[in-house]
XYZ file of C-alpha atoms in Angstrom:
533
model
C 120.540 90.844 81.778
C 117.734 92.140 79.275
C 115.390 90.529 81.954
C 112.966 94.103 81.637
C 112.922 93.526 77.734
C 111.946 89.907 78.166
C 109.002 90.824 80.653
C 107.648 93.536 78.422
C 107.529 91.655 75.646
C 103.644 91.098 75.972
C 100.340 90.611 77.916
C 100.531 87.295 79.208
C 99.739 84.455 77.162
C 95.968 83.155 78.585
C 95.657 80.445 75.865
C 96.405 79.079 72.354
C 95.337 82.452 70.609
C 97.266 84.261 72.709
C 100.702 85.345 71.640
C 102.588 87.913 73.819
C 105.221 85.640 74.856
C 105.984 85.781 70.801
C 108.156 88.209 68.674
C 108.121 87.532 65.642
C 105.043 86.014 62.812
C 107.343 82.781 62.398
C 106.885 81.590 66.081
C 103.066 82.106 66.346
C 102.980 80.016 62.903
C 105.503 77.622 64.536
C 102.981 77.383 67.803
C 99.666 76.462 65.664
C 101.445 73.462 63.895
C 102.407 72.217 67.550
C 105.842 73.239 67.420
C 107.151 75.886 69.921
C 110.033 77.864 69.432
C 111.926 79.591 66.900
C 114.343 78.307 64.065
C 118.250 79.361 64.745
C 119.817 79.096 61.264
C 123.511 77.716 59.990
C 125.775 80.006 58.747
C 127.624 77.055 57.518
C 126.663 75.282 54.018
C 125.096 71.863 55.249
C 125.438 68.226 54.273
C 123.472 66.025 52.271
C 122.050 63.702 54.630
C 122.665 59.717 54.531
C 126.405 59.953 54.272
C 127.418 59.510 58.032
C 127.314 56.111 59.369
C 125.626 56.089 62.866
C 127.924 56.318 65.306
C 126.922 54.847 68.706
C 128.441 56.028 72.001
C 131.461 54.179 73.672
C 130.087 52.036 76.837
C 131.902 53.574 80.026
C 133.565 50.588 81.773
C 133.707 50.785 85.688
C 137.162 51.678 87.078
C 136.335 49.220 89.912
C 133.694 47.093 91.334
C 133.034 45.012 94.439
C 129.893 43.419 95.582
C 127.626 45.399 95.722
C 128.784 48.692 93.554
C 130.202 49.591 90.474
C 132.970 52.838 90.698
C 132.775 55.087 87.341
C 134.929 58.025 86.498
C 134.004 60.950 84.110
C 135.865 64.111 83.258
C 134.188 67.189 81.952
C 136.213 68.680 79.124
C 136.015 70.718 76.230
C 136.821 68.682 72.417
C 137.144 69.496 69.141
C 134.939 67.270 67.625
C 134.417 66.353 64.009
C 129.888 67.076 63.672
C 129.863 68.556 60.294
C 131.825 66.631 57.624
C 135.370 68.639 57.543
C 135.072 71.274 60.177
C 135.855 71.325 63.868
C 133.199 72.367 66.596
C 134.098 72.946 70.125
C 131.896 70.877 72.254
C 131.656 70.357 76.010
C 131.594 66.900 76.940
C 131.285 64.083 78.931
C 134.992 62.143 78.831
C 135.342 63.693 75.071
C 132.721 62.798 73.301
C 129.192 63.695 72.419
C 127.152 62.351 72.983
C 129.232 61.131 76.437
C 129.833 57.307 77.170
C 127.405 55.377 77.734
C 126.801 54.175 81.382
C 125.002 50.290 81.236
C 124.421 49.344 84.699
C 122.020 46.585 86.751
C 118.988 47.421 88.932
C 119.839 46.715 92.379
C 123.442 47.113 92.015
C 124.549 50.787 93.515
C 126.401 52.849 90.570
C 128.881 55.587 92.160
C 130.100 58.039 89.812
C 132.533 60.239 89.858
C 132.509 63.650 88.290
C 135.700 66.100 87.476
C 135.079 69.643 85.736
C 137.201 70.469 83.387
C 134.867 73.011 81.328
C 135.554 76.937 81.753
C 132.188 76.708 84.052
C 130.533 75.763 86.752
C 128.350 72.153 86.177
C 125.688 70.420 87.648
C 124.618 66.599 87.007
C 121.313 65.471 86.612
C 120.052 61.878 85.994
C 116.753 62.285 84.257
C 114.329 59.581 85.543
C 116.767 58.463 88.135
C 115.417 57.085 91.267
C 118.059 58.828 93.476
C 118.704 60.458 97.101
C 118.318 64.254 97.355
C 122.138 64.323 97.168
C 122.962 63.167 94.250
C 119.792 64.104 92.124
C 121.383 67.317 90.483
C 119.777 69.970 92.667
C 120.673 72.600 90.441
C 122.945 74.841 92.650
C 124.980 72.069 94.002
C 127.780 73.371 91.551
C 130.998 71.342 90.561
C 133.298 74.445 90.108
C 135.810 74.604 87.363
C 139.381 73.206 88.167
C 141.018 76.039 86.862
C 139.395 77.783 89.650
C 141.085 75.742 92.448
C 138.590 76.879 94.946
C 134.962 76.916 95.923
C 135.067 80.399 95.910
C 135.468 80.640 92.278
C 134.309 83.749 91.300
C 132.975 82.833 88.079
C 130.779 80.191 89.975
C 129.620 82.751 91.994
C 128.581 85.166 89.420
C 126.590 82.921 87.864
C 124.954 82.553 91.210
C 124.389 85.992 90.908
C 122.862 86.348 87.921
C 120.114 83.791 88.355
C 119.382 85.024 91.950
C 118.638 88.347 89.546
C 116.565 86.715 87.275
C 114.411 85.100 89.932
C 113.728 88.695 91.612
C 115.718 88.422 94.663
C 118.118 90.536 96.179
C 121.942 89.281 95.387
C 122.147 85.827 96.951
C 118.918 86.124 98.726
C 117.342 82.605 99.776
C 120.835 80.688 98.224
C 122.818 78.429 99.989
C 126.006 77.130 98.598
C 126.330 74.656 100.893
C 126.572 71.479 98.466
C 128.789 73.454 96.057
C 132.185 71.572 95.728
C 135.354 71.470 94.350
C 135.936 70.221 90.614
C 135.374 66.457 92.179
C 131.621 65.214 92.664
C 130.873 62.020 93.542
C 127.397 60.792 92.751
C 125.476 57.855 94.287
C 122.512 55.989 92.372
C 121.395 53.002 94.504
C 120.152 51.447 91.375
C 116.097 50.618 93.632
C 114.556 51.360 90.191
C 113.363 48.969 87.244
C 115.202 48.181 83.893
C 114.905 51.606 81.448
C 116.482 54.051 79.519
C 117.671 56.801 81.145
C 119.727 59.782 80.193
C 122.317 62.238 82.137
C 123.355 65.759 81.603
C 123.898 69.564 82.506
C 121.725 70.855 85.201
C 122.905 74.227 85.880
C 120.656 76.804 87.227
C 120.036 79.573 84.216
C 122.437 77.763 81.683
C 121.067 73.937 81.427
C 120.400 75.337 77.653
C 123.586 76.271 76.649
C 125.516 73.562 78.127
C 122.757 70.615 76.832
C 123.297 72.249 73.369
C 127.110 72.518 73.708
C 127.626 68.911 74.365
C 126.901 67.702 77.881
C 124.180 64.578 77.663
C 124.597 61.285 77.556
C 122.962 57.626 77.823
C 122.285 55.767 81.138
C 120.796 52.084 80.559
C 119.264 50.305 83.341
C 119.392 46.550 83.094
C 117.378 43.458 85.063
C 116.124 39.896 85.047
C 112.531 40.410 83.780
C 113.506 42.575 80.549
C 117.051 40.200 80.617
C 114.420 37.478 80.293
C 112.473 38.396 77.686
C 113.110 37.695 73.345
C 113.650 41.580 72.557
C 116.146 42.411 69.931
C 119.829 43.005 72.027
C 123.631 43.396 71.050
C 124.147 45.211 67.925
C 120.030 45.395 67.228
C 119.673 47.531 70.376
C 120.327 51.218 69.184
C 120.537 54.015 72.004
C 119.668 57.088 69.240
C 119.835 60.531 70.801
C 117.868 62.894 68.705
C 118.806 66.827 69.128
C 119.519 69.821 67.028
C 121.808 72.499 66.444
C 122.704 74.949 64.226
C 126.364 76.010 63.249
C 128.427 78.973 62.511
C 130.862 78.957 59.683
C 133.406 77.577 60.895
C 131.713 75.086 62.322
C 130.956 76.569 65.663
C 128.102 75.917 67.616
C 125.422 79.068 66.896
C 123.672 79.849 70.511
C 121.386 83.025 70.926
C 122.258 83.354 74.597
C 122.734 86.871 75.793
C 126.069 86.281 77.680
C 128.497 84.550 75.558
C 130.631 84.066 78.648
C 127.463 82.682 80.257
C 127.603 84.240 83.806
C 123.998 85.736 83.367
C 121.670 83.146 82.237
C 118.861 83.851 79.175
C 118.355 84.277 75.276
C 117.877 87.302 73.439
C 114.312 88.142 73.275
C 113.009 86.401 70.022
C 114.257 82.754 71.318
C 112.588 83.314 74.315
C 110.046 80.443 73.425
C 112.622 78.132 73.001
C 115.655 77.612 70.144
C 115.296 75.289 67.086
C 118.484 74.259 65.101
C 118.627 73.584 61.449
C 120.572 70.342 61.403
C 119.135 66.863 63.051
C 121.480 64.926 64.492
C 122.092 61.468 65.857
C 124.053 60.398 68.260
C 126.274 63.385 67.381
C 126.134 62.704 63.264
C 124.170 64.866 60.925
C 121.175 62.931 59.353
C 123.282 59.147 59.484
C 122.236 56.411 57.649
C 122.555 52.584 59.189
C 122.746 49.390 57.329
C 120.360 46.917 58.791
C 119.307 43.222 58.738
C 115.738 42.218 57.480
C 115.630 41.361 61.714
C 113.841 43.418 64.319
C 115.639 46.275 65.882
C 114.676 47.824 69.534
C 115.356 51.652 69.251
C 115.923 53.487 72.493
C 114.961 57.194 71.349
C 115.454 60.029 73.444
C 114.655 63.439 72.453
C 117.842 65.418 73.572
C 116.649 68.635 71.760
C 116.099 71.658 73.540
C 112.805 72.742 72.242
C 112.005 70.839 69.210
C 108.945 68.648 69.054
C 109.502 65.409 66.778
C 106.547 63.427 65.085
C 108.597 60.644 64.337
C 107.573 58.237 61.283
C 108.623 55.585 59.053
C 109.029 56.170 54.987
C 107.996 53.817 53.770
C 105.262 52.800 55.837
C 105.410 48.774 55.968
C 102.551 47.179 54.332
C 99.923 46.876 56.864
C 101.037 50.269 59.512
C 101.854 49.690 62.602
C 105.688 50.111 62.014
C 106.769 51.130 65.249
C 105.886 48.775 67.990
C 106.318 50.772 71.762
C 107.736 48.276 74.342
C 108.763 50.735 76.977
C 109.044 54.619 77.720
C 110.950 56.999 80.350
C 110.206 54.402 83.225
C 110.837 51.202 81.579
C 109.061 48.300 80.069
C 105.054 48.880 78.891
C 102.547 45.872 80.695
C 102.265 45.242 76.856
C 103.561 46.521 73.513
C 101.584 49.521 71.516
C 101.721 49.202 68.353
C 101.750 52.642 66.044
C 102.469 54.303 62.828
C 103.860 57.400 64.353
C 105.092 58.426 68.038
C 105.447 62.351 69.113
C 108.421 62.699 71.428
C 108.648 66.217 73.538
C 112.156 67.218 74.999
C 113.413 64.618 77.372
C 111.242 62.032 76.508
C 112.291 58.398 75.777
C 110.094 55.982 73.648
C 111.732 52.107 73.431
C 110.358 51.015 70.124
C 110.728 47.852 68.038
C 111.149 47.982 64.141
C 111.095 44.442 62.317
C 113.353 45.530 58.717
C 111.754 41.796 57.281
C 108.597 43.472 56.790
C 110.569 45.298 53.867
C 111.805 44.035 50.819
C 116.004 43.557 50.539
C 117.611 46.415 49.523
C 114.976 48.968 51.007
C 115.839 52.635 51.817
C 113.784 53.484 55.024
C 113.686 57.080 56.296
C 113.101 57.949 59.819
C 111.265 61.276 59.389
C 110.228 64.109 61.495
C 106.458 64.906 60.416
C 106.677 68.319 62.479
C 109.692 69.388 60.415
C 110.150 71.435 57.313
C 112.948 71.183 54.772
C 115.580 69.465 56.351
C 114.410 69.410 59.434
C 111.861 66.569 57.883
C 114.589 63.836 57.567
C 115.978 62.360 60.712
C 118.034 59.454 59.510
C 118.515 56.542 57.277
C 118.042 52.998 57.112
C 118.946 50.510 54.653
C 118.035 47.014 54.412
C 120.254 44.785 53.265
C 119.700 41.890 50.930
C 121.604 39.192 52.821
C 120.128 36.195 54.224
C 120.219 36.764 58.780
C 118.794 34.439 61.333
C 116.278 36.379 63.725
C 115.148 35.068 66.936
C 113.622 37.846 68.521
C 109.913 38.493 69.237
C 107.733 40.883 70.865
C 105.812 39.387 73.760
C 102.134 40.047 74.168
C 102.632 40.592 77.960
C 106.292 42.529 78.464
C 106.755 43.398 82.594
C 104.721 43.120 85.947
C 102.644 46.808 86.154
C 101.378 48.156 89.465
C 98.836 50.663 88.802
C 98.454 53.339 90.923
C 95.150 53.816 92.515
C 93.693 57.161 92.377
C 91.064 56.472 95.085
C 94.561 56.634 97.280
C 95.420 59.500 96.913
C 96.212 61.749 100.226
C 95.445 65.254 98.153
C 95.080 66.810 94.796
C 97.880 69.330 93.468
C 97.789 71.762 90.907
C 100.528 73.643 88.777
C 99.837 76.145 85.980
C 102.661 76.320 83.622
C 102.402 79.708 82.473
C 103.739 82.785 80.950
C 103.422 85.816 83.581
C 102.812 89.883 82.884
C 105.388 90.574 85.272
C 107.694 87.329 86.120
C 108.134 85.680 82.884
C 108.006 81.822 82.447
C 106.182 80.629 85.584
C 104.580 77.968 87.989
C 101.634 79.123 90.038
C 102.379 82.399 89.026
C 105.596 82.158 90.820
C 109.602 82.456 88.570
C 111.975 80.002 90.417
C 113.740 80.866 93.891
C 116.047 77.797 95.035
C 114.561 76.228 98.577
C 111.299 77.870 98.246
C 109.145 74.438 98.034
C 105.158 74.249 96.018
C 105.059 71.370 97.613
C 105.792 68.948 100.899
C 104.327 65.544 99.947
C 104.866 62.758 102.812
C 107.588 60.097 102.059
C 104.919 56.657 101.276
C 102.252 58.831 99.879
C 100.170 59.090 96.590
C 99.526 62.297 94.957
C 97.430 63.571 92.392
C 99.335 66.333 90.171
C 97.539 68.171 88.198
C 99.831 70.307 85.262
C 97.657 72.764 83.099
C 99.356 75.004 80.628
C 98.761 78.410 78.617
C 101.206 77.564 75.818
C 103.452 74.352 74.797
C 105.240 72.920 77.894
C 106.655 69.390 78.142
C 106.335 68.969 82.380
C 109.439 66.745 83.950
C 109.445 65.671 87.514
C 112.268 63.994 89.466
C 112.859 61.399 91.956
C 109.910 59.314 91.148
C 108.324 58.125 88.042
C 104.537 58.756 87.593
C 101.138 57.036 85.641
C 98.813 59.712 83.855
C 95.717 59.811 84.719
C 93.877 61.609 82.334
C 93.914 64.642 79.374
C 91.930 67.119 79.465
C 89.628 65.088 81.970
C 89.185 62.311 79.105
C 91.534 59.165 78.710
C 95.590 59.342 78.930
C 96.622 59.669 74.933
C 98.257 57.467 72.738
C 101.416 58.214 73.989
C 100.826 58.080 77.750
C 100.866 54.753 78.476
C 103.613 53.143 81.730
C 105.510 55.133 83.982
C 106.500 58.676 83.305
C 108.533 61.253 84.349
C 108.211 63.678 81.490
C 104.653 64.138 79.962
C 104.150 67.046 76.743
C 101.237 69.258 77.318
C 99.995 71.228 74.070
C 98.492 74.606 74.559
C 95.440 75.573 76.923
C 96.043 71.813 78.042
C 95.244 69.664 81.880
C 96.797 66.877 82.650
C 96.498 64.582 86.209
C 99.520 61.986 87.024
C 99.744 60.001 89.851
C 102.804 60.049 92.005
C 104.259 58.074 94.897
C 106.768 59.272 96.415
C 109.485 56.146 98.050
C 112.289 55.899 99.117
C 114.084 59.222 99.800
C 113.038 62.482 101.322
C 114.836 66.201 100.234
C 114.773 68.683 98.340
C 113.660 67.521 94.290
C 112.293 69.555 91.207
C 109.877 69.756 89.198
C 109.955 72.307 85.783
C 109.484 72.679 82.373
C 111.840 70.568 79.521
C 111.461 73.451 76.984
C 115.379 74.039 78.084
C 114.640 77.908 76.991
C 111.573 78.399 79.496
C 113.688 76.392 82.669
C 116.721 78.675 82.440
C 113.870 81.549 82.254
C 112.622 80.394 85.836
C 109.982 77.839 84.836
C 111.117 75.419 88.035
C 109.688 75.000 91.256
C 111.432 72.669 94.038
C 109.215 70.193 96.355
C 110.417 68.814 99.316
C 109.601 65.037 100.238
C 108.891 64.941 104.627
């Protein structure tokens, strides 16, 4: 790959001035209005938005269950799905749709799934903010090879391998092992030792988690129990999983991606998307800028940020009389102690925010846009909401106290950790100056322990950890911001940037990552494993 271009490309970047990891005006423009990245554009001519109903993903029913443990089965295939009004895209998917069905499952029952690949290419699954064993966590070169392949020795599989082994600066294969890499059958286990939340699954792939998020392969997984079971939130059809991402689209409806493999055996972007790709058209749950009727009730809205690189500022238009139109009741890790209330929320890539919007606060027959305040154009409009005039019986409410909340106690802590999230002279997109090399560990935390973490960043990085949720501490050695509060596992850091978590690590020692959500910078090497003793 182009991997010399890419390095020379700049000094490297020291702080928010600084911008040699940049190539063009646009992006450096893009950076000091919070957004990283750089736009991708259609080809195709684009809809007028409100005219797609929301869809919402089909719940995935278990093949089996006994006792203790509910049996799933998903295949990995490539569809032709209808996006854009009248055209045909090819998308990878989970079981044929995007976004792919919807697992619902119930903390402390164990959830087995069972993956097939049927996609030209090797996959990897990942449950973000899954409380898993090493195993089944998505390490990600525990490959499912294609079935076309047959073998484990597909050489496609292998090549890929290859590629990223080169991008890392090793010698071919050098420090790989191969030894989880199966057949086009995975089985994974979740023991389900976590508390109610929204979680999401998808493409892990070392080097190509960007292309194959983009193409298709994400999906919900809701966690259910007796505390948030027992509480008056909104539930049935007034609890809304909506998966925000964006793409941009050829003519003929084709998915546009700037990767510099089409076949995607070598893993990376071409030089000016290095930063991260942006896409032209918001969607929804798969559907380009929907609209939804609602009642004048309240509505919980799971949101997830599935985009790659884009950076929503998500608010209300109208704003109901008074503010506060978005009332926070949980994030990645589940249920707040007690609800936020605010007039906007900023969501990074792979964040979750569980909000509550009351529609009775508005007038019957309302239009209510869900925009994106760090958009442009029409990347400004997210979706649509319209109130209907009809007479509905609400019984919902918002508790002032939500869930139980252990708080992590700093004065605990066994030792202090640091990781710089930065852009390197010679290595590219980096932690502690290091690109990623698969079973080379930053860290060995003791199973039982508390950590302190501590992320700092040169440019725009949105820090994800797995196996364990985490608190944050502080920002910039002041209080956690407004959008900090409960457990974590994915916290945005803006340019020049510090921010402590605290971590415990339960449950499950092995091998477990921790990298950078900017999809772009991760396939670039910004991952770094630690290993739980």
């Amino acid at each position: 790959m182009n991997r010399r271009r890419f390095l020379g490309i700049g000094a490297a970047a020291v702080g928010a001035g600084a911008l040699g990891a940049f190539a063009v005006p646009a992006a450096a423009r893009l950076l000091t209005e919070g957004q990283p990245g750089l736009l991708l554009s259609s080809a195709v001519e684009l809809p007028e938005a409100f005219q797609v109903p929301l869809p919402l993903p089909p719940v995935l029913r278990p093949v089996r269950s006994d006792g203790s443990t509910d049996y799933y089965e998903i295949t990995q295939q490539v569809a032709r799905l209808e996006i854009l009004p009248g055209l045909r895209t090819e998308a990878w998917t989970y079981g044929g749709s995007y976004p792919g069905p919807t697992l619902a499952v119930r903390a402390g029952r164990e959830t087995v799934v069972r993956h097939r690949n049927e996609l030209p290419v090797p996959s990897v699954v990942h449950l973000h903010g899954g409380h898993t064993p090493a195993d089944s966590d998505g390490y990600p070169i525990d490959l499912i090879l294609p079935a076309a392949s047959g073998r484990s020795g597909d050489a496609k599989g292998h090549a890929a391998m290859a590629g990223m082994a080169g991008m890392a600066g090793m010698e071919h294969g050098a420090g790989l092992t191969l030894a989880r890499t199966t057949n086009s059958d995975r089985t994974y286990t979740y023991p389900g030792r976590q508390r109610a939340a929204t979680l999401w699954y998808h493409d892990h792939r070392m080097g190509f988690t960007g292309p194959g998020i983009w193409r298709g392969l994400s999906g919900f997984h809701l966690v259910h129990d007796d505390e948030e079971d027992a509480l008056p939130l909104p539930r049935g059809d007034r609890d809304l999983p909506l998966m925000l991402a964006d793409r941009a689209f050829a003519e003929d409806g084709s998915l546009r991606y700037p990767a510099i493999d089409p076949a995607l055996t070598v893993p990376g972007v071409t030089d000016e998307y290095m930063n991260g790709v942006l896409g032209d058209v918001l969607l929804v749950n798969g559907a380009p800028w929907p609209r939804l009727d609602v009642d004048r009730a309240r509505y919980r809205l799971r949101l997830l940020n599935a985009s790659n690189a884009r950076l929503y500022r998500l608010e209300l238009d109208p704003q109901p009389a008074g503010g506060d139109a978005l009332v926070q009741i949980g994030g990645d890790g589940g249920l707040l102690e007690a609800p936020v209330a605010h007039d906007a929320v900023e969501i990074a890539p792979a964040e979750r925010f569980d909000l509550v919007v009351d529609f009775s606060r508005y007038p019957p027959g309302t239009s209510v846009r869900l925009m994106n305040r760090f958009g442009s154009e029409r990347t400004a409009e997210v979706m649509r909401f319209d109130v209907s005039s009809r007479p509905v019986q609400d019984d919902s409410a918002v508790p002032e106290r939500l869930a139980a909340f252990e708080r992590l106690d700093p004065a605990a802590a066994a030792t202090t950790r640091t990781f710089g999230f930065r852009r390197s002279r010679n290595d590219g997109w980096t932690i502690n100056g290091r690109p990623y090399v698969p079973g080379r560990a930053l860290a060995s935390p003791a199973l039982g322990t508390t950590e302190i973490w501590r992320f700092f960043t040169d440019l725009h990085h949105p820090v994800h950890l797995h196996l364990d949720h985490f608190q944050v501490l502080s920002r910039n050695r002041r209080q956690p911001g407004p959008y900090d509060a409960g457990w974590k596992d994915t916290v945005d850091l803006r340019p020049t940037e510090a921010v402590e978590v605290l971590v415990r690590f339960t449950d499950y020692p092995g091998a477990y990552m921790l990298h950078c959500h900017n999809l772009e910078h991760e396939d670039m090497a910004m991952m770094a494993d630690f290993v739980v003793e």
